[in-house]
Structure formats: structure tokens, C-alpha cells
Amino acid sequence: MSEAEAHVSFDALPRSLPLFPLVGVLLLPGGRLPLNIFEPRYLAMVRDAMSGSRMIGMIQPANPKADMRAPELYRTGCAGKITSFSETEDGRFLITLTGVCRFQIVEELATATLYRQAVASYARFRGDLESSAVEPDGKVPRVRLLNALRAYLVLAKIPADWQAVERAPDDALVNSLAVVCPFEPSEKQALLEAATLQERARVMVALIEMALMQRGSGAESAPLQ
């Protein structure tokens, strides 16, 4: 499926969404999330989505330690469209969700399906469907973010292709880091709910710098080459 086919207009966003709760998993508008589906209830969810809007609402449980059959959920998630689909010989579905628009749960529906569904409101996040949501000054604290990230990855002994990192546009850099960095679920939620790219970048810088302080590493960020 092409990127154009993944686009959904605001008026075409589905009023109700199937919900896929996963701890620590972040889908952002424009991002891609590969998923390996094997539980019967979520196999049914994907089948139903494929026969309809192809949309699924990714959302986190509010308490990661709660009963995972029906955990209390955060009120904000991200609706994604199935943009690739394949079935394995053992009956699993391998799909990719492309993030379309964040949503807020208005109410959860009483349904006969094995999976949960909710009425969704997208009004607060209408800007997700535009090319980008920016603040008036349009500034991302890029140098501070990269310096903090370098110290963080050195401390965690995580290798990085710094030439690729430095070439990445602001939106790709910030959103990719939000997905891949091992933040706590509540911190991932804060990144998801950030109103703009600039706010998300500032939240990320704060999270990384706080992690460095808590570890008491004494590591100093090396200058970027």
C-alpha cells in the first residue's frame, strides 16, 4: 500500500475504533509500527479491520502491572491504518500500522467482540493530518537533544550511526527517538500527548537529561562531528 493510500481525511476517520492495548508501544502520526498478531482476539480484530476501515487504535494500559485481559487505559492513543498485511503458515498475521491521527476515548463500547472498542474523538489532534504541527517559533532544540542523546547512548552502550542521525530531519529524528528509546510507559505517553513536535522534543530532552542525572554517570556529551 502506498503512502497516499494510507492518508485518511478528517471526515473519514472512523467514529468507533478497535483498541489494541500494548504497554510501552508508541505509534505516532506518520510513524510505522510492525506487529506480530497471534492472540485469537486480536486476530479477529485484524480480520474485522481489514474488511472495514483498516483502522486500529493503539493505546497503552494506564497501569502496566494490571490484569492485561481488561486493563484500565490511558484516554489518548493513536489511530493507525493497516498498510501491509501477510499471513504466516501457522496462522499469525504480520501487519504494519501507519499512524494517522491521535484520538481521545469518549466512551468504551459494550460489544460482543473479543476485543475492546471505543468511540473516538480526533478534534484535539486535527493538526496531525496536516504536514506538521508547529509552534510559532518553529524551533526544535536539536543541538541540546543530540548532545544529550550522545551521552545517553554512550552510557547505555548503544551504538548509533551518527551521520544518519545528524542528517535526519527534525520530525523524523524526534519521532524515531520517541519510539525506540527505552522510556517508561508513562514517559512514552507524555511523548504521545505532546501537542507539537517542538514540545515532544523538549519532553524528550528532559527525559534523557533526567535519566543521565539519575544514573549519576558523570558522562559528558562529546561534541558532534
Short mmCIF file of N, CA and C in Angstrom, two decimals, residues 36-200:
data_model
loop_
_atom_site.label_atom_id
_atom_site.label_comp_id
_atom_site.label_asym_id
_atom_site.label_seq_id
_atom_site.Cartn_x
_atom_site.Cartn_y
_atom_site.Cartn_z
N ASN A 36 3.25 -8.39 15.19
CA ASN A 36 3.08 -9.83 15.00
C ASN A 36 1.84 -10.24 15.80
N ILE A 37 0.75 -10.54 15.11
CA ILE A 37 -0.54 -10.79 15.77
C ILE A 37 -0.77 -12.29 15.88
N PHE A 38 -1.00 -12.76 17.12
CA PHE A 38 -1.20 -14.20 17.31
C PHE A 38 -2.33 -14.54 18.28
N GLU A 39 -2.71 -13.59 19.17
CA GLU A 39 -3.81 -13.89 20.09
C GLU A 39 -5.13 -13.94 19.32
N PRO A 40 -6.01 -14.90 19.64
CA PRO A 40 -7.28 -15.03 18.91
C PRO A 40 -8.10 -13.75 18.85
N ARG A 41 -8.16 -12.99 19.96
CA ARG A 41 -8.99 -11.78 19.95
C ARG A 41 -8.43 -10.72 19.02
N TYR A 42 -7.11 -10.67 18.89
CA TYR A 42 -6.53 -9.67 18.01
C TYR A 42 -6.44 -10.16 16.56
N LEU A 43 -6.41 -11.46 16.36
CA LEU A 43 -6.58 -11.99 15.00
C LEU A 43 -7.96 -11.60 14.49
N ALA A 44 -8.98 -11.73 15.36
CA ALA A 44 -10.34 -11.34 14.98
C ALA A 44 -10.40 -9.84 14.72
N MET A 45 -9.72 -9.05 15.53
CA MET A 45 -9.70 -7.60 15.36
C MET A 45 -9.13 -7.21 13.99
N VAL A 46 -8.02 -7.85 13.63
CA VAL A 46 -7.39 -7.52 12.35
C VAL A 46 -8.29 -7.95 11.19
N ARG A 47 -8.90 -9.12 11.29
CA ARG A 47 -9.82 -9.56 10.23
C ARG A 47 -10.93 -8.55 10.03
N ASP A 48 -11.52 -8.10 11.14
CA ASP A 48 -12.62 -7.13 11.05
C ASP A 48 -12.13 -5.81 10.48
N ALA A 49 -10.94 -5.37 10.91
CA ALA A 49 -10.40 -4.11 10.41
C ALA A 49 -10.13 -4.19 8.91
N MET A 50 -9.61 -5.33 8.46
CA MET A 50 -9.29 -5.49 7.05
C MET A 50 -10.55 -5.46 6.18
N SER A 51 -11.67 -5.85 6.74
CA SER A 51 -12.92 -5.83 5.97
C SER A 51 -13.65 -4.49 6.07
N GLY A 52 -13.09 -3.56 6.85
CA GLY A 52 -13.70 -2.25 7.01
C GLY A 52 -12.73 -1.12 6.73
N SER A 53 -12.50 -0.29 7.73
CA SER A 53 -11.68 0.92 7.54
C SER A 53 -10.19 0.65 7.57
N ARG A 54 -9.78 -0.54 7.99
CA ARG A 54 -8.37 -0.89 8.20
C ARG A 54 -7.73 -0.11 9.34
N MET A 55 -8.53 0.51 10.18
CA MET A 55 -8.01 1.35 11.25
C MET A 55 -8.06 0.62 12.59
N ILE A 56 -7.00 0.79 13.38
CA ILE A 56 -6.87 0.22 14.71
C ILE A 56 -6.34 1.31 15.64
N GLY A 57 -6.86 1.36 16.86
CA GLY A 57 -6.40 2.34 17.83
C GLY A 57 -5.37 1.75 18.77
N MET A 58 -4.12 2.17 18.65
CA MET A 58 -3.07 1.75 19.56
C MET A 58 -3.14 2.61 20.82
N ILE A 59 -3.10 1.95 21.98
CA ILE A 59 -3.25 2.68 23.24
C ILE A 59 -2.54 1.90 24.34
N GLN A 60 -2.11 2.60 25.38
CA GLN A 60 -1.40 1.95 26.48
C GLN A 60 -2.30 1.71 27.68
N PRO A 61 -2.11 0.60 28.38
CA PRO A 61 -2.74 0.45 29.70
C PRO A 61 -2.19 1.51 30.65
N ALA A 62 -3.07 2.07 31.48
CA ALA A 62 -2.63 3.11 32.42
C ALA A 62 -1.76 2.54 33.52
N ASN A 63 -1.98 1.26 33.87
CA ASN A 63 -1.17 0.58 34.88
C ASN A 63 -0.54 -0.65 34.24
N PRO A 64 0.76 -0.60 33.94
CA PRO A 64 1.41 -1.72 33.25
C PRO A 64 1.31 -3.04 34.00
N LYS A 65 1.08 -3.00 35.32
CA LYS A 65 1.04 -4.22 36.11
C LYS A 65 -0.38 -4.75 36.31
N ALA A 66 -1.35 -4.11 35.69
CA ALA A 66 -2.74 -4.51 35.87
C ALA A 66 -3.05 -5.78 35.08
N ASP A 67 -4.22 -6.35 35.37
CA ASP A 67 -4.71 -7.52 34.64
C ASP A 67 -4.80 -7.16 33.15
N MET A 68 -4.07 -7.86 32.32
CA MET A 68 -3.99 -7.49 30.91
C MET A 68 -5.18 -7.98 30.09
N ARG A 69 -6.13 -8.67 30.70
CA ARG A 69 -7.33 -9.04 29.95
C ARG A 69 -8.21 -7.81 29.70
N ALA A 70 -8.31 -6.95 30.69
CA ALA A 70 -9.15 -5.75 30.54
C ALA A 70 -8.59 -4.61 31.38
N PRO A 71 -7.38 -4.14 31.07
CA PRO A 71 -6.75 -3.11 31.91
C PRO A 71 -7.42 -1.75 31.71
N GLU A 72 -7.31 -0.90 32.74
CA GLU A 72 -7.70 0.50 32.57
C GLU A 72 -6.75 1.13 31.57
N LEU A 73 -7.28 1.97 30.68
CA LEU A 73 -6.48 2.52 29.60
C LEU A 73 -6.24 4.01 29.78
N TYR A 74 -5.12 4.49 29.24
CA TYR A 74 -4.98 5.93 29.08
C TYR A 74 -6.10 6.40 28.16
N ARG A 75 -6.42 7.68 28.22
CA ARG A 75 -7.53 8.20 27.40
C ARG A 75 -7.08 8.63 26.01
N THR A 76 -5.77 8.70 25.78
CA THR A 76 -5.25 9.14 24.48
C THR A 76 -4.43 8.04 23.83
N GLY A 77 -4.71 7.80 22.55
CA GLY A 77 -3.95 6.82 21.77
C GLY A 77 -3.74 7.36 20.37
N CYS A 78 -3.31 6.50 19.46
CA CYS A 78 -3.09 6.91 18.08
C CYS A 78 -3.74 5.90 17.14
N ALA A 79 -4.58 6.38 16.25
CA ALA A 79 -5.22 5.53 15.26
C ALA A 79 -4.24 5.27 14.12
N GLY A 80 -4.09 4.01 13.76
CA GLY A 80 -3.22 3.65 12.66
C GLY A 80 -3.97 2.86 11.60
N LYS A 81 -3.51 2.98 10.38
CA LYS A 81 -4.12 2.24 9.27
C LYS A 81 -3.22 1.08 8.88
N ILE A 82 -3.81 -0.08 8.65
CA ILE A 82 -3.04 -1.25 8.22
C ILE A 82 -2.57 -0.99 6.79
N THR A 83 -1.25 -0.86 6.63
CA THR A 83 -0.68 -0.56 5.31
C THR A 83 0.09 -1.73 4.73
N SER A 84 0.28 -2.79 5.50
CA SER A 84 0.80 -4.04 4.95
C SER A 84 0.23 -5.18 5.77
N PHE A 85 0.03 -6.31 5.11
CA PHE A 85 -0.62 -7.44 5.75
C PHE A 85 -0.13 -8.73 5.09
N SER A 86 0.22 -9.71 5.92
CA SER A 86 0.52 -11.05 5.41
C SER A 86 0.16 -12.06 6.48
N GLU A 87 -0.10 -13.28 6.06
CA GLU A 87 -0.47 -14.35 6.98
C GLU A 87 0.59 -15.44 6.91
N THR A 88 1.02 -15.91 8.08
CA THR A 88 2.04 -16.95 8.13
C THR A 88 1.39 -18.34 8.05
N GLU A 89 2.20 -19.35 7.83
CA GLU A 89 1.68 -20.71 7.72
C GLU A 89 1.06 -21.20 9.02
N ASP A 90 1.51 -20.65 10.16
CA ASP A 90 0.94 -21.09 11.44
C ASP A 90 -0.21 -20.19 11.90
N GLY A 91 -0.73 -19.35 11.00
CA GLY A 91 -1.95 -18.60 11.30
C GLY A 91 -1.77 -17.24 11.93
N ARG A 92 -0.53 -16.77 12.05
CA ARG A 92 -0.31 -15.43 12.59
C ARG A 92 -0.48 -14.39 11.48
N PHE A 93 -0.76 -13.14 11.88
CA PHE A 93 -0.81 -12.03 10.95
C PHE A 93 0.40 -11.13 11.19
N LEU A 94 1.09 -10.78 10.15
CA LEU A 94 2.18 -9.81 10.21
C LEU A 94 1.68 -8.54 9.53
N ILE A 95 1.50 -7.49 10.31
CA ILE A 95 0.95 -6.27 9.76
C ILE A 95 1.86 -5.08 10.08
N THR A 96 1.67 -4.02 9.34
CA THR A 96 2.30 -2.74 9.66
C THR A 96 1.20 -1.71 9.78
N LEU A 97 1.19 -0.99 10.90
CA LEU A 97 0.28 0.13 11.08
C LEU A 97 1.02 1.43 10.78
N THR A 98 0.41 2.28 9.99
CA THR A 98 0.94 3.62 9.76
C THR A 98 0.08 4.61 10.55
N GLY A 99 0.71 5.37 11.43
CA GLY A 99 -0.02 6.30 12.28
C GLY A 99 -0.73 7.37 11.47
N VAL A 100 -1.99 7.62 11.79
CA VAL A 100 -2.81 8.59 11.06
C VAL A 100 -3.13 9.81 11.92
N CYS A 101 -3.75 9.59 13.09
CA CYS A 101 -4.18 10.70 13.92
C CYS A 101 -4.37 10.22 15.35
N ARG A 102 -3.95 11.03 16.31
CA ARG A 102 -4.20 10.69 17.69
C ARG A 102 -5.69 10.87 18.02
N PHE A 103 -6.13 10.21 19.06
CA PHE A 103 -7.54 10.29 19.44
C PHE A 103 -7.67 10.26 20.96
N GLN A 104 -8.82 10.68 21.42
CA GLN A 104 -9.21 10.54 22.82
C GLN A 104 -10.42 9.63 22.91
N ILE A 105 -10.42 8.76 23.91
CA ILE A 105 -11.58 7.90 24.12
C ILE A 105 -12.72 8.72 24.72
N VAL A 106 -13.86 8.71 24.04
CA VAL A 106 -15.06 9.36 24.55
C VAL A 106 -15.79 8.41 25.49
N GLU A 107 -15.98 7.19 25.03
CA GLU A 107 -16.57 6.14 25.86
C GLU A 107 -16.23 4.80 25.26
N GLU A 108 -16.08 3.81 26.11
CA GLU A 108 -15.84 2.45 25.64
C GLU A 108 -17.19 1.79 25.35
N LEU A 109 -17.22 1.02 24.27
CA LEU A 109 -18.47 0.42 23.82
C LEU A 109 -18.66 -0.97 24.42
N ALA A 110 -19.91 -1.30 24.69
CA ALA A 110 -20.26 -2.66 25.09
C ALA A 110 -20.53 -3.44 23.81
N THR A 111 -19.64 -4.36 23.47
CA THR A 111 -19.77 -5.10 22.21
C THR A 111 -19.64 -6.59 22.47
N ALA A 112 -19.98 -7.36 21.45
CA ALA A 112 -19.87 -8.81 21.53
C ALA A 112 -18.52 -9.30 21.01
N THR A 113 -17.69 -8.40 20.55
CA THR A 113 -16.40 -8.81 20.00
C THR A 113 -15.44 -9.21 21.12
N LEU A 114 -14.46 -10.04 20.78
CA LEU A 114 -13.46 -10.45 21.75
C LEU A 114 -12.55 -9.29 22.15
N TYR A 115 -12.43 -8.32 21.28
CA TYR A 115 -11.55 -7.18 21.53
C TYR A 115 -12.39 -5.96 21.92
N ARG A 116 -11.72 -4.97 22.53
CA ARG A 116 -12.40 -3.78 23.02
C ARG A 116 -12.54 -2.74 21.90
N GLN A 117 -13.60 -1.96 22.00
CA GLN A 117 -13.85 -0.89 21.04
C GLN A 117 -14.28 0.36 21.79
N ALA A 118 -14.06 1.52 21.17
CA ALA A 118 -14.41 2.77 21.82
C ALA A 118 -14.85 3.80 20.80
N VAL A 119 -15.69 4.73 21.24
CA VAL A 119 -15.99 5.92 20.46
C VAL A 119 -14.80 6.86 20.62
N ALA A 120 -14.32 7.37 19.48
CA ALA A 120 -13.10 8.18 19.49
C ALA A 120 -13.38 9.61 19.05
N SER A 121 -12.70 10.56 19.67
CA SER A 121 -12.73 11.95 19.25
C SER A 121 -11.33 12.34 18.77
N TYR A 122 -11.28 12.94 17.58
CA TYR A 122 -10.00 13.35 16.99
C TYR A 122 -9.83 14.86 16.99
N ALA A 123 -10.84 15.59 17.49
CA ALA A 123 -10.87 17.04 17.32
C ALA A 123 -9.61 17.73 17.86
N ARG A 124 -9.14 17.29 19.02
CA ARG A 124 -7.97 17.93 19.64
C ARG A 124 -6.71 17.76 18.79
N PHE A 125 -6.70 16.74 17.95
CA PHE A 125 -5.47 16.40 17.22
C PHE A 125 -5.63 16.54 15.70
N ARG A 126 -6.54 17.39 15.28
CA ARG A 126 -6.78 17.57 13.85
C ARG A 126 -5.50 17.93 13.10
N GLY A 127 -4.62 18.66 13.75
CA GLY A 127 -3.36 19.05 13.11
C GLY A 127 -2.48 17.88 12.72
N ASP A 128 -2.73 16.68 13.29
CA ASP A 128 -1.94 15.51 12.91
C ASP A 128 -2.08 15.17 11.44
N LEU A 129 -3.19 15.57 10.83
CA LEU A 129 -3.45 15.25 9.43
C LEU A 129 -2.81 16.24 8.48
N GLU A 130 -2.22 17.31 9.03
CA GLU A 130 -1.50 18.27 8.21
C GLU A 130 -0.05 17.85 8.12
N SER A 131 0.73 18.57 7.32
CA SER A 131 2.12 18.17 7.09
C SER A 131 2.92 18.16 8.39
N SER A 132 2.63 19.10 9.29
CA SER A 132 3.28 19.14 10.58
C SER A 132 2.55 20.11 11.48
N ALA A 133 2.63 19.85 12.78
CA ALA A 133 2.07 20.78 13.75
C ALA A 133 3.23 21.51 14.39
N VAL A 134 3.33 22.81 14.17
CA VAL A 134 4.49 23.56 14.65
C VAL A 134 4.04 24.73 15.50
N GLU A 135 4.95 25.15 16.36
CA GLU A 135 4.72 26.33 17.17
C GLU A 135 5.14 27.55 16.38
N PRO A 136 4.75 28.75 16.81
CA PRO A 136 5.10 29.96 16.06
C PRO A 136 6.59 30.12 15.80
N ASP A 137 7.43 29.75 16.78
CA ASP A 137 8.88 29.93 16.56
C ASP A 137 9.48 28.80 15.74
N GLY A 138 8.77 27.68 15.64
CA GLY A 138 9.20 26.57 14.79
C GLY A 138 10.53 25.95 15.17
N LYS A 139 10.97 26.08 16.43
CA LYS A 139 12.30 25.64 16.79
C LYS A 139 12.28 24.33 17.58
N VAL A 140 13.13 23.40 17.17
CA VAL A 140 13.39 22.17 17.92
C VAL A 140 14.77 22.32 18.55
N PRO A 141 14.92 22.03 19.84
CA PRO A 141 16.25 22.15 20.49
C PRO A 141 17.18 21.04 20.03
N ARG A 142 17.57 21.10 18.77
CA ARG A 142 18.26 19.98 18.12
C ARG A 142 19.64 19.72 18.71
N VAL A 143 20.45 20.77 18.89
CA VAL A 143 21.81 20.58 19.41
C VAL A 143 21.76 20.00 20.82
N ARG A 144 20.89 20.57 21.66
CA ARG A 144 20.76 20.06 23.02
C ARG A 144 20.28 18.61 23.01
N LEU A 145 19.34 18.30 22.12
CA LEU A 145 18.83 16.94 22.02
C LEU A 145 19.93 15.97 21.59
N LEU A 146 20.70 16.32 20.58
CA LEU A 146 21.74 15.43 20.09
C LEU A 146 22.85 15.24 21.12
N ASN A 147 23.23 16.29 21.80
CA ASN A 147 24.28 16.16 22.82
C ASN A 147 23.82 15.26 23.97
N ALA A 148 22.57 15.46 24.41
CA ALA A 148 22.04 14.62 25.48
C ALA A 148 21.92 13.17 25.00
N LEU A 149 21.48 12.99 23.76
CA LEU A 149 21.32 11.64 23.21
C LEU A 149 22.67 10.92 23.12
N ARG A 150 23.71 11.64 22.69
CA ARG A 150 25.03 11.01 22.59
C ARG A 150 25.48 10.49 23.95
N ALA A 151 25.35 11.31 24.99
CA ALA A 151 25.75 10.88 26.34
C ALA A 151 24.91 9.70 26.81
N TYR A 152 23.63 9.74 26.48
CA TYR A 152 22.70 8.68 26.89
C TYR A 152 23.07 7.35 26.24
N LEU A 153 23.36 7.38 24.94
CA LEU A 153 23.68 6.15 24.22
C LEU A 153 25.05 5.61 24.62
N VAL A 154 25.99 6.50 24.89
CA VAL A 154 27.30 6.06 25.37
C VAL A 154 27.15 5.36 26.71
N LEU A 155 26.35 5.94 27.59
CA LEU A 155 26.13 5.35 28.91
C LEU A 155 25.46 3.99 28.79
N ALA A 156 24.49 3.89 27.88
CA ALA A 156 23.75 2.64 27.71
C ALA A 156 24.47 1.65 26.80
N LYS A 157 25.62 2.07 26.23
CA LYS A 157 26.41 1.23 25.32
C LYS A 157 25.58 0.79 24.12
N ILE A 158 24.83 1.76 23.58
CA ILE A 158 24.02 1.51 22.38
C ILE A 158 24.72 2.17 21.20
N PRO A 159 25.08 1.41 20.17
CA PRO A 159 25.74 2.01 19.01
C PRO A 159 24.75 2.83 18.18
N ALA A 160 25.26 3.83 17.49
CA ALA A 160 24.39 4.67 16.65
C ALA A 160 25.16 5.12 15.42
N ASP A 161 24.46 5.22 14.31
CA ASP A 161 25.02 5.77 13.08
C ASP A 161 24.84 7.29 13.16
N TRP A 162 25.86 7.98 13.65
CA TRP A 162 25.69 9.41 13.93
C TRP A 162 25.58 10.24 12.66
N GLN A 163 26.16 9.78 11.57
CA GLN A 163 25.98 10.52 10.32
C GLN A 163 24.52 10.51 9.91
N ALA A 164 23.87 9.34 10.05
CA ALA A 164 22.45 9.25 9.72
C ALA A 164 21.61 10.07 10.70
N VAL A 165 21.98 10.03 11.98
CA VAL A 165 21.25 10.80 12.99
C VAL A 165 21.32 12.28 12.68
N GLU A 166 22.49 12.77 12.36
CA GLU A 166 22.67 14.20 12.11
C GLU A 166 21.99 14.65 10.83
N ARG A 167 21.83 13.75 9.85
CA ARG A 167 21.17 14.11 8.60
C ARG A 167 19.65 14.07 8.70
N ALA A 168 19.13 13.40 9.70
CA ALA A 168 17.68 13.19 9.80
C ALA A 168 16.96 14.52 10.00
N PRO A 169 15.85 14.74 9.29
CA PRO A 169 15.02 15.94 9.54
C PRO A 169 14.50 15.93 10.97
N ASP A 170 14.12 17.09 11.46
CA ASP A 170 13.67 17.21 12.85
C ASP A 170 12.55 16.25 13.18
N ASP A 171 11.52 16.17 12.32
CA ASP A 171 10.37 15.33 12.65
C ASP A 171 10.74 13.86 12.69
N ALA A 172 11.54 13.41 11.72
CA ALA A 172 11.96 12.01 11.70
C ALA A 172 12.84 11.69 12.90
N LEU A 173 13.73 12.61 13.25
CA LEU A 173 14.63 12.39 14.38
C LEU A 173 13.85 12.27 15.68
N VAL A 174 13.01 13.26 15.96
CA VAL A 174 12.29 13.29 17.23
C VAL A 174 11.34 12.11 17.35
N ASN A 175 10.57 11.86 16.30
CA ASN A 175 9.57 10.79 16.39
C ASN A 175 10.22 9.41 16.44
N SER A 176 11.31 9.21 15.72
CA SER A 176 12.00 7.92 15.76
C SER A 176 12.58 7.66 17.15
N LEU A 177 13.18 8.69 17.75
CA LEU A 177 13.74 8.53 19.09
C LEU A 177 12.65 8.26 20.11
N ALA A 178 11.50 8.90 19.94
CA ALA A 178 10.39 8.68 20.87
C ALA A 178 9.96 7.22 20.86
N VAL A 179 10.04 6.60 19.70
CA VAL A 179 9.62 5.20 19.56
C VAL A 179 10.68 4.24 20.09
N VAL A 180 11.95 4.47 19.75
CA VAL A 180 12.97 3.46 20.02
C VAL A 180 13.65 3.59 21.38
N CYS A 181 13.68 4.79 21.96
CA CYS A 181 14.35 4.93 23.25
C CYS A 181 13.57 4.19 24.33
N PRO A 182 14.29 3.53 25.26
CA PRO A 182 13.64 2.69 26.27
C PRO A 182 13.07 3.49 27.44
N PHE A 183 12.13 4.39 27.14
CA PHE A 183 11.50 5.17 28.20
C PHE A 183 10.43 4.34 28.89
N GLU A 184 10.05 4.77 30.10
CA GLU A 184 8.97 4.13 30.82
C GLU A 184 7.64 4.38 30.11
N PRO A 185 6.65 3.49 30.31
CA PRO A 185 5.35 3.68 29.64
C PRO A 185 4.73 5.05 29.87
N SER A 186 4.80 5.56 31.10
CA SER A 186 4.23 6.89 31.38
C SER A 186 4.98 7.98 30.62
N GLU A 187 6.28 7.78 30.42
CA GLU A 187 7.08 8.74 29.66
C GLU A 187 6.74 8.66 28.18
N LYS A 188 6.52 7.45 27.68
CA LYS A 188 6.07 7.28 26.29
C LYS A 188 4.74 8.00 26.09
N GLN A 189 3.87 7.90 27.10
CA GLN A 189 2.56 8.55 26.98
C GLN A 189 2.72 10.06 26.92
N ALA A 190 3.64 10.60 27.71
CA ALA A 190 3.89 12.05 27.67
C ALA A 190 4.36 12.48 26.29
N LEU A 191 5.19 11.66 25.66
CA LEU A 191 5.67 11.97 24.31
C LEU A 191 4.52 11.92 23.31
N LEU A 192 3.65 10.94 23.46
CA LEU A 192 2.49 10.82 22.57
C LEU A 192 1.59 12.05 22.68
N GLU A 193 1.35 12.51 23.90
CA GLU A 193 0.38 13.58 24.13
C GLU A 193 0.95 14.97 23.89
N ALA A 194 2.26 15.09 23.66
CA ALA A 194 2.85 16.40 23.38
C ALA A 194 2.13 17.05 22.20
N ALA A 195 1.75 18.31 22.35
CA ALA A 195 0.89 18.95 21.35
C ALA A 195 1.58 19.16 20.02
N THR A 196 2.88 19.47 20.04
CA THR A 196 3.61 19.78 18.81
C THR A 196 4.93 19.02 18.79
N LEU A 197 5.56 19.03 17.64
CA LEU A 197 6.88 18.41 17.51
C LEU A 197 7.88 19.06 18.45
N GLN A 198 7.80 20.39 18.57
CA GLN A 198 8.73 21.11 19.43
C GLN A 198 8.54 20.71 20.89
N GLU A 199 7.29 20.58 21.31
CA GLU A 199 7.03 20.16 22.69
C GLU A 199 7.52 18.73 22.91
N ARG A 200 7.32 17.85 21.93
CA ARG A 200 7.79 16.47 22.06
C ARG A 200 9.31 16.44 22.20
#
